mmCIF file of C-alpha atoms in Angstrom:
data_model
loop_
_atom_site.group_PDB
_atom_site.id
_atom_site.type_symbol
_atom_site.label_atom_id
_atom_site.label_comp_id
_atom_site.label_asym_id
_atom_site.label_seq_id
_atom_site.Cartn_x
_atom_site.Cartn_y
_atom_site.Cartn_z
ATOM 1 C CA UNK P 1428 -102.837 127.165 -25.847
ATOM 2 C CA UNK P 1429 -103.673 126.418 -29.388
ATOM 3 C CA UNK P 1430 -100.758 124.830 -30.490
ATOM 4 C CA UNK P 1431 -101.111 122.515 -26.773
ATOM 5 C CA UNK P 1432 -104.440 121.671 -27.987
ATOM 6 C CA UNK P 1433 -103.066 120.123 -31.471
ATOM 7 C CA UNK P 1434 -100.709 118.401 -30.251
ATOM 8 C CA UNK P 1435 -103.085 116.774 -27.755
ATOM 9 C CA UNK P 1436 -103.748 113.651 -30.026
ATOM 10 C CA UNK P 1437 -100.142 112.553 -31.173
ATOM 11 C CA UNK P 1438 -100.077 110.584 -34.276
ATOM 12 C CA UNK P 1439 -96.874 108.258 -35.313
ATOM 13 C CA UNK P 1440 -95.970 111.200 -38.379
ATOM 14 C CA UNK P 1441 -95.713 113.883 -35.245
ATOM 15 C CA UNK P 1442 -93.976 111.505 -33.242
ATOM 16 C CA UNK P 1443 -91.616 110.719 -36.107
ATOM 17 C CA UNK P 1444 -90.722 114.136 -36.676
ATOM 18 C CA UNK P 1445 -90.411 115.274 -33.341
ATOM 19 C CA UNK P 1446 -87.618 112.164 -32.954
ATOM 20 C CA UNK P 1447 -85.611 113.641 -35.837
ATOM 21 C CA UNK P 1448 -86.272 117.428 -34.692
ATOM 22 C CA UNK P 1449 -84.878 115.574 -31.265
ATOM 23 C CA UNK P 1450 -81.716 114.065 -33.045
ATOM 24 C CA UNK P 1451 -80.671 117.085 -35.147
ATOM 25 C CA UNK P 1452 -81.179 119.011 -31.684
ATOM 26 C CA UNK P 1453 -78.792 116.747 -30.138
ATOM 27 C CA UNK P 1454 -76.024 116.798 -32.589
ATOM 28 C CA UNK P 1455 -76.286 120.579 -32.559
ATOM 29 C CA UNK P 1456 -75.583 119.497 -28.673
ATOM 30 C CA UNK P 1457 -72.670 116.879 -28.968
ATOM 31 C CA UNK P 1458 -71.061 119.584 -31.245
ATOM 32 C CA UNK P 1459 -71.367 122.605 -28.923
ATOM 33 C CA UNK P 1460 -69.962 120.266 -25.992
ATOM 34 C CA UNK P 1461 -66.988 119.154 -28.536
ATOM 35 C CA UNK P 1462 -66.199 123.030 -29.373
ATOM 36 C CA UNK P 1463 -66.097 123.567 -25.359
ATOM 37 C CA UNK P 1464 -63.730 121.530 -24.152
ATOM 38 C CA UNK P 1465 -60.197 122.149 -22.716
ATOM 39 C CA UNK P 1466 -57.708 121.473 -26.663
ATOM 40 C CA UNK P 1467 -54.831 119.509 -25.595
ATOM 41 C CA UNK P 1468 -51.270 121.281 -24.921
ATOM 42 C CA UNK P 1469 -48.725 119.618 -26.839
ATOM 43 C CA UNK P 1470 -44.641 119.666 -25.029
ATOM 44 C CA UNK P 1471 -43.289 121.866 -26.991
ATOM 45 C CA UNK P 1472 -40.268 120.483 -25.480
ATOM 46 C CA UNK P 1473 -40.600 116.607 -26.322
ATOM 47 C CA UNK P 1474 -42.051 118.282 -29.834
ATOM 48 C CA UNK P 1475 -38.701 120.070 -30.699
ATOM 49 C CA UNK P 1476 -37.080 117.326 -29.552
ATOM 50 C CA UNK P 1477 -38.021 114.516 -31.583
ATOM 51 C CA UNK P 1478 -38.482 116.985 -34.687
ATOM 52 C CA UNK P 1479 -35.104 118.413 -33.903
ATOM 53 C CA UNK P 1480 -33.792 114.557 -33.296
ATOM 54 C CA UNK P 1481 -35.187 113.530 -36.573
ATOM 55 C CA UNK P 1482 -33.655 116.519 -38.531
ATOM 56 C CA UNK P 1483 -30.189 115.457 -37.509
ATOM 57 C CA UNK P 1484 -31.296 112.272 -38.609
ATOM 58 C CA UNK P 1485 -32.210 112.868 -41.736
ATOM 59 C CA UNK P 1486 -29.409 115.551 -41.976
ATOM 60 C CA UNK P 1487 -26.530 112.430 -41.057
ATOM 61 C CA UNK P 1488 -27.328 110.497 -43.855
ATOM 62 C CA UNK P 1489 -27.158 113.615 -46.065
ATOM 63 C CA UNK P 1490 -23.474 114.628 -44.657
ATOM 64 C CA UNK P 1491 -22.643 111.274 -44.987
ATOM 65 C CA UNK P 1492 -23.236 110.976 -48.786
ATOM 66 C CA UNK P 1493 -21.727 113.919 -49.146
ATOM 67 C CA UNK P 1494 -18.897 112.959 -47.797
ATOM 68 C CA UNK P 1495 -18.274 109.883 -49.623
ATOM 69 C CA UNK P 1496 -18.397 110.265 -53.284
ATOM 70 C CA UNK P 1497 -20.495 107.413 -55.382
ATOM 71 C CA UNK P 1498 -22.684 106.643 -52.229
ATOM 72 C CA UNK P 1499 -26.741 106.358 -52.369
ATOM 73 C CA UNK P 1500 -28.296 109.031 -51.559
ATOM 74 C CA UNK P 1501 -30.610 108.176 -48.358
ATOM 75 C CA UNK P 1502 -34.854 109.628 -48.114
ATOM 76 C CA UNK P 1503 -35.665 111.412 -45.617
ATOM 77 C CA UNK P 1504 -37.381 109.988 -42.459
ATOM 78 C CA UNK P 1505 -40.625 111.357 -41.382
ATOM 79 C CA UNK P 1506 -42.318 108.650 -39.631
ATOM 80 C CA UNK P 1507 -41.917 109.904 -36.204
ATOM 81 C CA UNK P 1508 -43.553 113.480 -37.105
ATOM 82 C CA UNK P 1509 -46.708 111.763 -38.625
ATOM 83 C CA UNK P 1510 -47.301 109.584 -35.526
ATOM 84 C CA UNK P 1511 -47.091 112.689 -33.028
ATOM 85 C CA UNK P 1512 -49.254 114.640 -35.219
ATOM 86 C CA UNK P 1513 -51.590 111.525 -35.654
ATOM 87 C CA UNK P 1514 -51.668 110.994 -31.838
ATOM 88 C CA UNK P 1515 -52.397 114.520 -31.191
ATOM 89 C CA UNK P 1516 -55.096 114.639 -33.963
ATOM 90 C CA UNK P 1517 -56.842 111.588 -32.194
ATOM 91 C CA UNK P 1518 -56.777 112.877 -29.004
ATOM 92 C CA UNK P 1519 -58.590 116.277 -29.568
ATOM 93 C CA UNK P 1520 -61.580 114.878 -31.366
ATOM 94 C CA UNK P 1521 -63.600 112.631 -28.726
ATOM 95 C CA UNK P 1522 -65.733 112.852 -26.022
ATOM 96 C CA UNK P 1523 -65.942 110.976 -22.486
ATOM 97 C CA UNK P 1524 -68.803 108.609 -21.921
ATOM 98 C CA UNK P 1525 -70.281 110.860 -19.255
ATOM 99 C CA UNK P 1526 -70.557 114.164 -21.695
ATOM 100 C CA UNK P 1527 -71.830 111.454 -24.097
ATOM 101 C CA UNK P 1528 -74.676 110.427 -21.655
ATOM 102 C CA UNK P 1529 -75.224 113.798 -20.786
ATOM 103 C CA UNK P 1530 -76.253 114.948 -24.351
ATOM 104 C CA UNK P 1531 -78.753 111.267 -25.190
ATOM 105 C CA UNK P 1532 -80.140 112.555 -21.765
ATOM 106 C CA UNK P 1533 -80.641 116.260 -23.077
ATOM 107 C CA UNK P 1534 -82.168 114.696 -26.706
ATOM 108 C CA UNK P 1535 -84.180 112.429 -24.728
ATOM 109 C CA UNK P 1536 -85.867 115.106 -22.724
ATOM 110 C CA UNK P 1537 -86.622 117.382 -26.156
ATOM 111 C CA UNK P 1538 -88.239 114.024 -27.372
ATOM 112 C CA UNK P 1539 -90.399 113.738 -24.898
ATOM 113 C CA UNK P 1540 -91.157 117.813 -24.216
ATOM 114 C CA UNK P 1541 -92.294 118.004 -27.941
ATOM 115 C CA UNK P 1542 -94.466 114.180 -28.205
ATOM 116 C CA UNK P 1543 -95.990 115.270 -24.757
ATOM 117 C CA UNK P 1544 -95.753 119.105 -23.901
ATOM 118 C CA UNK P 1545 -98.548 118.933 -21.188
ATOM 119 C CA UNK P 1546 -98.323 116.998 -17.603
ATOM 120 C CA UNK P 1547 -100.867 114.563 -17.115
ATOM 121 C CA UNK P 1548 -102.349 116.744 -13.892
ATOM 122 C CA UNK P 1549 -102.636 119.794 -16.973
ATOM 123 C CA UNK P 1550 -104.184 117.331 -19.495
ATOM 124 C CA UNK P 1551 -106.771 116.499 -16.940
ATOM 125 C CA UNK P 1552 -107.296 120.037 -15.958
ATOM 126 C CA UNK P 1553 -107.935 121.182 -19.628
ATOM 127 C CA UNK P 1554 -110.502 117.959 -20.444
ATOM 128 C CA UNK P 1555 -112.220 119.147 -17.673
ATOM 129 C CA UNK P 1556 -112.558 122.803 -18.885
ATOM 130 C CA UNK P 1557 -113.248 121.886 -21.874
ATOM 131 C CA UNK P 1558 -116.240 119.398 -20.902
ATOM 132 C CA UNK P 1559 -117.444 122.198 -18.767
ATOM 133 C CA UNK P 1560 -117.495 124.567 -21.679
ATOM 134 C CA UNK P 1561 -118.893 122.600 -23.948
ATOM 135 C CA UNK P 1562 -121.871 121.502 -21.430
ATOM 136 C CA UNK P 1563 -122.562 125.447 -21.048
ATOM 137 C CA UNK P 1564 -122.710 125.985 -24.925
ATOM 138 C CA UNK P 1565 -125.235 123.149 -25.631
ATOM 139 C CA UNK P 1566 -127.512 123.695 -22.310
ATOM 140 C CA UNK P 1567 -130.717 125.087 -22.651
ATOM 141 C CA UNK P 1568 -131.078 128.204 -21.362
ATOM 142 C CA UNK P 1569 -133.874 127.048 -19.088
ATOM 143 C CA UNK P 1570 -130.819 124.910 -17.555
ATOM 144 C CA UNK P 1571 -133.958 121.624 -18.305
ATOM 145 C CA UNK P 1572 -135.214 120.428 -21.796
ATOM 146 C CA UNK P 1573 -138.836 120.907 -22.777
ATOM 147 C CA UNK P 1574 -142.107 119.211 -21.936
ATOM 148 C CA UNK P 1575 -142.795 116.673 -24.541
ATOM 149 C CA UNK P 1576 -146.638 116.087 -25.645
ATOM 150 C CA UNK P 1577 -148.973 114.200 -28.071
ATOM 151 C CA UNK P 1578 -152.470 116.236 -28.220
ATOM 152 C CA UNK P 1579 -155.134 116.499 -31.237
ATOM 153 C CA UNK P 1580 -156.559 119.404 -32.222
ATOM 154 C CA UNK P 1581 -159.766 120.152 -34.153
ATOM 155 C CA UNK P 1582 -159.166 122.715 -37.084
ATOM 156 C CA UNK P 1583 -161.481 125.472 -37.721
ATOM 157 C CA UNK P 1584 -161.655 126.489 -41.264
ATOM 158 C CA UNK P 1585 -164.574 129.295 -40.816
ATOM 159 C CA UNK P 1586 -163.320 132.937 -41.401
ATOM 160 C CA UNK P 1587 -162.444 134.653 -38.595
ATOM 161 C CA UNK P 1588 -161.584 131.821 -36.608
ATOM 162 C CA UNK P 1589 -157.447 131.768 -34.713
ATOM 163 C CA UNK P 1590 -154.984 129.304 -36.348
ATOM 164 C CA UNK P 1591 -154.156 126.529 -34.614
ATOM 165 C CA UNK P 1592 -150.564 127.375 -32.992
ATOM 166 C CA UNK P 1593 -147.462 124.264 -33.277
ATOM 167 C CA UNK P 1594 -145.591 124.411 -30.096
ATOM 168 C CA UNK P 1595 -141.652 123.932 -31.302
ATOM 169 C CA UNK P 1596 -137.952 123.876 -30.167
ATOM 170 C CA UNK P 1597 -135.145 123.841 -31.803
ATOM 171 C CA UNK P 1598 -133.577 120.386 -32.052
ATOM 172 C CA UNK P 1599 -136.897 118.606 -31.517
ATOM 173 C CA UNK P 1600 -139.296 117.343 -34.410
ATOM 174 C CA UNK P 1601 -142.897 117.729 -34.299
ATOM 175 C CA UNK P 1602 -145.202 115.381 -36.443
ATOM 176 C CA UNK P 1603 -148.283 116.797 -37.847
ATOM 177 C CA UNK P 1604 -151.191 113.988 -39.059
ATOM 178 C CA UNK P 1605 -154.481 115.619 -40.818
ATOM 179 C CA UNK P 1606 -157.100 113.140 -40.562
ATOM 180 C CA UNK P 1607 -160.990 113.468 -41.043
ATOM 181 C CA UNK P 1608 -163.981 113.570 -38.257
ATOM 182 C CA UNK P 1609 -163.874 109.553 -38.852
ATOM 183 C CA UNK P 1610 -159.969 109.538 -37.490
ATOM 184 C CA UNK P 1611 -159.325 108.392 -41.198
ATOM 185 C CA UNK P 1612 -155.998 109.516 -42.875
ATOM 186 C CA UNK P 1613 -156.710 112.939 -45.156
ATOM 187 C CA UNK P 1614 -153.618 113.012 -47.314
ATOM 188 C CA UNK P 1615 -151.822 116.205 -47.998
ATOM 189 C CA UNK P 1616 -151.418 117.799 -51.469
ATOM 190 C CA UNK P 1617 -148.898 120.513 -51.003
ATOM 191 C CA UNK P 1618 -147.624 122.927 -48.087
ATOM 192 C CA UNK P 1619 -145.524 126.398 -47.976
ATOM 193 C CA UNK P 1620 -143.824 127.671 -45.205
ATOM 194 C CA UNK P 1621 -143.734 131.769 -44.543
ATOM 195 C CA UNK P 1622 -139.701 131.547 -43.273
ATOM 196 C CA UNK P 1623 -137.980 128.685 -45.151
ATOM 197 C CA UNK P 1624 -134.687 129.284 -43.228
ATOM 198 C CA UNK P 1625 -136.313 128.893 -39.781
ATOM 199 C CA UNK P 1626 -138.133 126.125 -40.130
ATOM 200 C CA UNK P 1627 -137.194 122.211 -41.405
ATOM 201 C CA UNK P 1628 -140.233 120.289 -43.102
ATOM 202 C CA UNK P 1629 -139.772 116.943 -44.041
ATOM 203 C CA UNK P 1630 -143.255 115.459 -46.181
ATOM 204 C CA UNK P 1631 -142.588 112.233 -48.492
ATOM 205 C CA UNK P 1632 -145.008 113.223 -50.854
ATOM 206 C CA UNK P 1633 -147.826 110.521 -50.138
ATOM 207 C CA UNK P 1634 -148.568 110.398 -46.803
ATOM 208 C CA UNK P 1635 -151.019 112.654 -44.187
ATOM 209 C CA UNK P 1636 -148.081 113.441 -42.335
ATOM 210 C CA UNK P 1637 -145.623 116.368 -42.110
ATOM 211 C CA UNK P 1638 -142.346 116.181 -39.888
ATOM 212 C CA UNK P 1639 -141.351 119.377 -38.691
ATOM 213 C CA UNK P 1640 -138.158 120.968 -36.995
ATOM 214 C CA UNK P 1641 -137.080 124.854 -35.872
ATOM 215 C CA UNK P 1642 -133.842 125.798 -36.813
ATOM 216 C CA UNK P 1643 -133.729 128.750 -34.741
ATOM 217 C CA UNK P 1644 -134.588 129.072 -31.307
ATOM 218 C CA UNK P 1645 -137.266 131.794 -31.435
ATOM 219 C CA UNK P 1646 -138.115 132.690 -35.091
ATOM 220 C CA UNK P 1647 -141.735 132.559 -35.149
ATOM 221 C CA UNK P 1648 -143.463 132.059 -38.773
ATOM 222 C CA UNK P 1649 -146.782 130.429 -40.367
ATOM 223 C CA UNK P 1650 -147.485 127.077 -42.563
ATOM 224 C CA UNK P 1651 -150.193 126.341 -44.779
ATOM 225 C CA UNK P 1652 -151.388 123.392 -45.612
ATOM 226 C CA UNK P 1653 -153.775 122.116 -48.705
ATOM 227 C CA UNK P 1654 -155.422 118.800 -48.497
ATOM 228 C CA UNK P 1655 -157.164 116.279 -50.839
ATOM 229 C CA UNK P 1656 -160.230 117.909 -52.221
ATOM 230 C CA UNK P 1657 -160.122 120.240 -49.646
ATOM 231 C CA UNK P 1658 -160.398 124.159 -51.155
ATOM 232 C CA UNK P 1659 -159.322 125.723 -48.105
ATOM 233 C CA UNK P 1660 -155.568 125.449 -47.179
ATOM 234 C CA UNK P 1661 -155.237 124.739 -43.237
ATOM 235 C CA UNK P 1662 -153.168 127.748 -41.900
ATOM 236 C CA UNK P 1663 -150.927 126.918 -38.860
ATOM 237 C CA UNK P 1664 -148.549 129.389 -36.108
ATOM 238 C CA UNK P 1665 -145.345 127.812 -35.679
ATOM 239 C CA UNK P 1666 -143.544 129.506 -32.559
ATOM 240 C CA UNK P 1667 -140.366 127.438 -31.544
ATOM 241 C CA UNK P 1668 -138.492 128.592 -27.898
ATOM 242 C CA UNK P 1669 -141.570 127.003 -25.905
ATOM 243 C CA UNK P 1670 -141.583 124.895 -22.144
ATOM 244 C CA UNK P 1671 -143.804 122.735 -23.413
ATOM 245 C CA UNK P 1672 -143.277 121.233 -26.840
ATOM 246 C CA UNK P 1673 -145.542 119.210 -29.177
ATOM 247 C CA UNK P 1674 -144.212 115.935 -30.191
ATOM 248 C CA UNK P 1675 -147.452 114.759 -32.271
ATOM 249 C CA UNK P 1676 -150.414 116.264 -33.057
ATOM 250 C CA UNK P 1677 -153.445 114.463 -34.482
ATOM 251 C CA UNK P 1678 -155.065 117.684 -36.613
ATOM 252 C CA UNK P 1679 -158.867 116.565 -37.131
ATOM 253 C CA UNK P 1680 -160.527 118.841 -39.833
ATOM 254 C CA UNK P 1681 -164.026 118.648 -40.359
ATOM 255 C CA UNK P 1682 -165.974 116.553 -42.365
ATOM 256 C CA UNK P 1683 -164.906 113.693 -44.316
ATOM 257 C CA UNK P 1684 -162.196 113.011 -46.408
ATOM 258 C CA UNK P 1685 -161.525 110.154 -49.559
ATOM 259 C CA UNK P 1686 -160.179 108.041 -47.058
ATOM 260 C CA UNK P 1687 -163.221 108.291 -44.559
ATOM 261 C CA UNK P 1688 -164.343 105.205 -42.590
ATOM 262 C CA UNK P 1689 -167.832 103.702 -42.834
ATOM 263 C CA UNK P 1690 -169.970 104.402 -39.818
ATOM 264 C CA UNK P 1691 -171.285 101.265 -38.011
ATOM 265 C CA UNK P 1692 -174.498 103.561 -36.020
ATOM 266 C CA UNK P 1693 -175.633 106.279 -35.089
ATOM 267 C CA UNK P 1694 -175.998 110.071 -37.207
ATOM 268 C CA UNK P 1695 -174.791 110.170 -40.672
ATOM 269 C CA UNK P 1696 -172.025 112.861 -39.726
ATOM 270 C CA UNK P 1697 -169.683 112.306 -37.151
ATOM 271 C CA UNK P 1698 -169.260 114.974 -34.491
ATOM 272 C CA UNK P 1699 -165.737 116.687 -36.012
ATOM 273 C CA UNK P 1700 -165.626 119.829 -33.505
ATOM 274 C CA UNK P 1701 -167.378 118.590 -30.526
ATOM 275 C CA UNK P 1702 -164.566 119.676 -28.022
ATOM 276 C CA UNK P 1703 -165.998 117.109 -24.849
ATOM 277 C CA UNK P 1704 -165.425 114.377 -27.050
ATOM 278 C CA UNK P 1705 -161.918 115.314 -28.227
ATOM 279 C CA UNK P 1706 -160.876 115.806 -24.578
ATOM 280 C CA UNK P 1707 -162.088 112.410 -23.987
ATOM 281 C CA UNK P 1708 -160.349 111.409 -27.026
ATOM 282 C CA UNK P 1709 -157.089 112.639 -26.049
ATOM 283 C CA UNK P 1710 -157.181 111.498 -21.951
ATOM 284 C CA UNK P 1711 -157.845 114.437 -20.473
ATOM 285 C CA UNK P 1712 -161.703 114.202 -18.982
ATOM 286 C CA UNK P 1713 -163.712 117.438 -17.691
ATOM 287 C CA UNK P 1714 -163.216 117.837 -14.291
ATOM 288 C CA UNK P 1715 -166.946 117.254 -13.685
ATOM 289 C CA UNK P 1716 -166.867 114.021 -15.116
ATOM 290 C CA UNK P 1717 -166.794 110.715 -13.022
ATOM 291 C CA UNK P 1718 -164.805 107.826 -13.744
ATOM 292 C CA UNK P 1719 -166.643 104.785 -13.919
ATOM 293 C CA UNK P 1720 -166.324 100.962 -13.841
ATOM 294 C CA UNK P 1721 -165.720 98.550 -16.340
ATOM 295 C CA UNK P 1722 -165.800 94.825 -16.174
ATOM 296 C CA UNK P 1723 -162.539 94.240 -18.511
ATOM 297 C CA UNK P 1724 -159.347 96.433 -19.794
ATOM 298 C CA UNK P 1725 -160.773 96.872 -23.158
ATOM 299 C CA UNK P 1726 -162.402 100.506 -22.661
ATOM 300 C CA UNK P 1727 -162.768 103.502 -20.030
ATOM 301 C CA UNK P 1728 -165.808 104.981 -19.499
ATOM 302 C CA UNK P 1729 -166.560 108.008 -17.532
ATOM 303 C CA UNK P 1730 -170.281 110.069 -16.470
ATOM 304 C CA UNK P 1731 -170.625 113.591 -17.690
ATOM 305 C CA UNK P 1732 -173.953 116.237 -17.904
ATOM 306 C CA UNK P 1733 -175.950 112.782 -17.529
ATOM 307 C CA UNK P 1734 -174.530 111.012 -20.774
ATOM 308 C CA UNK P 1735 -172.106 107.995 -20.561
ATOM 309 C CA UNK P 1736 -168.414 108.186 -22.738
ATOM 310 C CA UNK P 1737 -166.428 105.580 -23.405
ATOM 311 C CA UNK P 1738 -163.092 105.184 -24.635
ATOM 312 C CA UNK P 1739 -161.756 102.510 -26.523
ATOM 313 C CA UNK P 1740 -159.981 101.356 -29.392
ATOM 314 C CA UNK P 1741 -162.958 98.658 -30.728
ATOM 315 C CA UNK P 1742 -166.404 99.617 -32.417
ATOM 316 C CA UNK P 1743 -169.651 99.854 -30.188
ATOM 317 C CA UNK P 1744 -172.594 97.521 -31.685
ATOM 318 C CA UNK P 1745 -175.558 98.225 -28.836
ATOM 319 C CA UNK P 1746 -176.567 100.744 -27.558
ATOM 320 C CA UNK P 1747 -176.352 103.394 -30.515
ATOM 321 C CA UNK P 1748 -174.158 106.155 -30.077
ATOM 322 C CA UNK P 1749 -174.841 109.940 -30.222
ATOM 323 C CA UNK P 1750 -171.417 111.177 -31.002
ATOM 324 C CA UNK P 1751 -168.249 109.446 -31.628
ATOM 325 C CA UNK P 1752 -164.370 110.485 -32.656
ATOM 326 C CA UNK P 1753 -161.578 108.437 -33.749
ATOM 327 C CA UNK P 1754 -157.795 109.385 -33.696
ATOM 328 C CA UNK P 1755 -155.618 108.619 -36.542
ATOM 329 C CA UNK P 1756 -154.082 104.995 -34.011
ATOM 330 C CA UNK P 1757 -157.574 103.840 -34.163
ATOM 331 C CA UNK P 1758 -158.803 105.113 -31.027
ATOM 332 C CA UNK P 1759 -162.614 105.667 -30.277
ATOM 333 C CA UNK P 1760 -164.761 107.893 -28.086
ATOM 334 C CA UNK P 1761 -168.487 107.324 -27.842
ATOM 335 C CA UNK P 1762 -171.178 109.761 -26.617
ATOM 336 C CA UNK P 1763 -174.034 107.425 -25.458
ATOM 337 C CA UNK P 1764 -177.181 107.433 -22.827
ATOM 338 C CA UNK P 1765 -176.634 105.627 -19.709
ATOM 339 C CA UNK P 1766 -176.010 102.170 -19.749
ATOM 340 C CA UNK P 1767 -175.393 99.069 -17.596
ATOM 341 C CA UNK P 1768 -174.046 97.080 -20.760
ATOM 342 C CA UNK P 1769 -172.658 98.000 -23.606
ATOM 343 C CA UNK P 1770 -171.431 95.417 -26.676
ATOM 344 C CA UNK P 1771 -168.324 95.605 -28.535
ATOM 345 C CA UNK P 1772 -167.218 94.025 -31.722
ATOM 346 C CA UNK P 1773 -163.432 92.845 -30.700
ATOM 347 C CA UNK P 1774 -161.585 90.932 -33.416
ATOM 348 C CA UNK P 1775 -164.906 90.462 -35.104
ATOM 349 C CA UNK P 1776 -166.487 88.776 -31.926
ATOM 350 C CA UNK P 1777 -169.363 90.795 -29.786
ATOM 351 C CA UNK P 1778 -167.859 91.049 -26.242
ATOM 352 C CA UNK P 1779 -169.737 92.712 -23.214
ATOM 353 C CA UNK P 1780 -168.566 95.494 -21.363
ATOM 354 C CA UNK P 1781 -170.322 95.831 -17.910
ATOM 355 C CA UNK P 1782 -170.812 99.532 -16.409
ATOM 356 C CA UNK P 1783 -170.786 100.369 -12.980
ATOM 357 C CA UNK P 1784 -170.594 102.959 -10.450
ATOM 358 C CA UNK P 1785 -173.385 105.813 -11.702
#
């Protein structure tokens, strides 16, 4: 099967060679035909005959000069032995023209036995085994790929507190961005993985971002992290063979970093671990919550415990805020008291957002 499998893609050099292996093949074949036939069976009669007719030929001559003294002595005449022996010659060392066609036909098959050695119904046949084999090896073994998702997650740097955990696969890349309770980029310093042979991390050496990839499919290790004047290294689980698989996460650490953005209202600190607002933040609202209306597309603003949130990607001027988180795209969420109005400063122009439905 392996040599069928070469020979699969024929290139002119294989075709080439197969041709001559073809025509040496077929001159072994014209030769073994030649050394089979029937010889041809001289007369011995006509034979003895015309050599025993030109011996008294010659021999007349001969008796004749003997017999008379002073006469020329005659050569001898052997120009009908050399034209039987010619003919004969000839006729022994040819073939017909059907043994002839019989052996192109015979070179012409090898030809095309060695340039194409499988049928097109086997050729079809062993594309589709091999498709089908090479759709088992790459298929997950869940027979579906994973759950992709984008989530944020607020980093706890106290002792005693769980490292966040990085939902991987192999042949998917997750991107990590570490940004501040203001949503502002917190660039990284340097980072160490515990297993550098499971695990692919790709940083550019400037940015807040770390691209990250499982080599194997269920090697499970740990990452740490160290930020811009930031003592404490973030520590990370990495555990790759998961359903559900984290394309981006936005990792918020508390406090604020050299990049931090200037608050417009409200407390001096932002709200960096207040889980209600990062739930907002990322989509997902408390099932108690209510969804309420909005007079335009530019925010969504829900009613939860009696306080108003809403979501949206411009800064709130009136009323002031309680809380607020931003994501590292520019996103807001605002913790606020009940309002029918709220103003927002869009493109550097205060626009009113009406809220209704309490």
């Amino acid at each position: 099967m392996q040599s069928l499998i070469t020979k699969r893609n024929i290139t002119p050099y294989d075709l080439q060679k197969a041709i001559d292996s073809a025509s040496k093949t077929a001159t072994q074949t014209q030769t073994s035909l030649q050394n089979q036939l029937p010889q041809p069976q001289r007369p011995p009669a006509a034979n003895q005959t015309q050599a025993g007719g030109a011996q008294q030929a010659n021999q007349a001559p001969q008796t004749a000069a003997q017999g008379a003294p002073g006469a020329a002595q005659q050569p001898p005449n052997l120009t009908a032995g050399k034209a039987v022996n010619l003919t004969a010659s000839g006729d022994a060392g040819g073939l017909t023209d059907d043994q002839e066609a019989l052996a192109n036909k015979q070179a012409f098959k090898e030809v095309r036995r060695s340039a194409f050695p499988m049928s097109s119904e086997q050729i079809h046949t062993f594309r589709n085994d091999l498709d089908d084999t090479q759709r088992a090896t790459a298929a997950d073994p869940y027979h579906a790929p994973p759950k992709p998702t984008s989530t944020s997650m607020v980093v706890n740097l106290a002792p005693g507190s769980t490292p966040p955990a990085i939902r991987l696969a192999k042949g998917f890349v997750t991107s990590l961005l570490f940004i501040d309770s203001t949503g502002a980029p917190w660039p990284i310093v340097a980072y160490d993985v515990g297993d550098p042979q499971a695990f692919n991390i790709y940083w550019n050496k400037k940015s807040n971002t770390l691209m990250i990839q499982a080599k194997t499919p269920y090697n499970y290790g740990n990452l740490a992290v160290r930020l811009q004047n930031l003592d404490t290294p973030v520590m990370l689980t990495m555990v790759p063979g998961q359903r559900v698989v984290d394309y981006r996460i936005d990792m918020r650490v508390p406090g604020m970093g050299p990049n931090a953005k200037p608050m417009v209202s409200g407390d001096d600190l932002p709200s960096g671990t207040n889980p209600i607002l990062l739930d907002f933040l990322d989509g997902i609202p408390p099932k108690e919550s209510k969804r309420l209306t909005v007079s335009n597309t530019y925010a969504e603003a829900w009613l939860f415990e009696d306080k108003l949130y809403v979501r949206t990607r411009f800064n709130v001027l009136s009323p002031a805020w309680l809380a607020t988180m931003a994501s590292a795209d520019g996103l807001h969420v605002y913790e606020m008291q009940k309002t029918p109005l709220v103003l927002l400063a869009r493109h550097g122009k205060a626009t009113q957002l009406k809220v209704e439905g309490y």
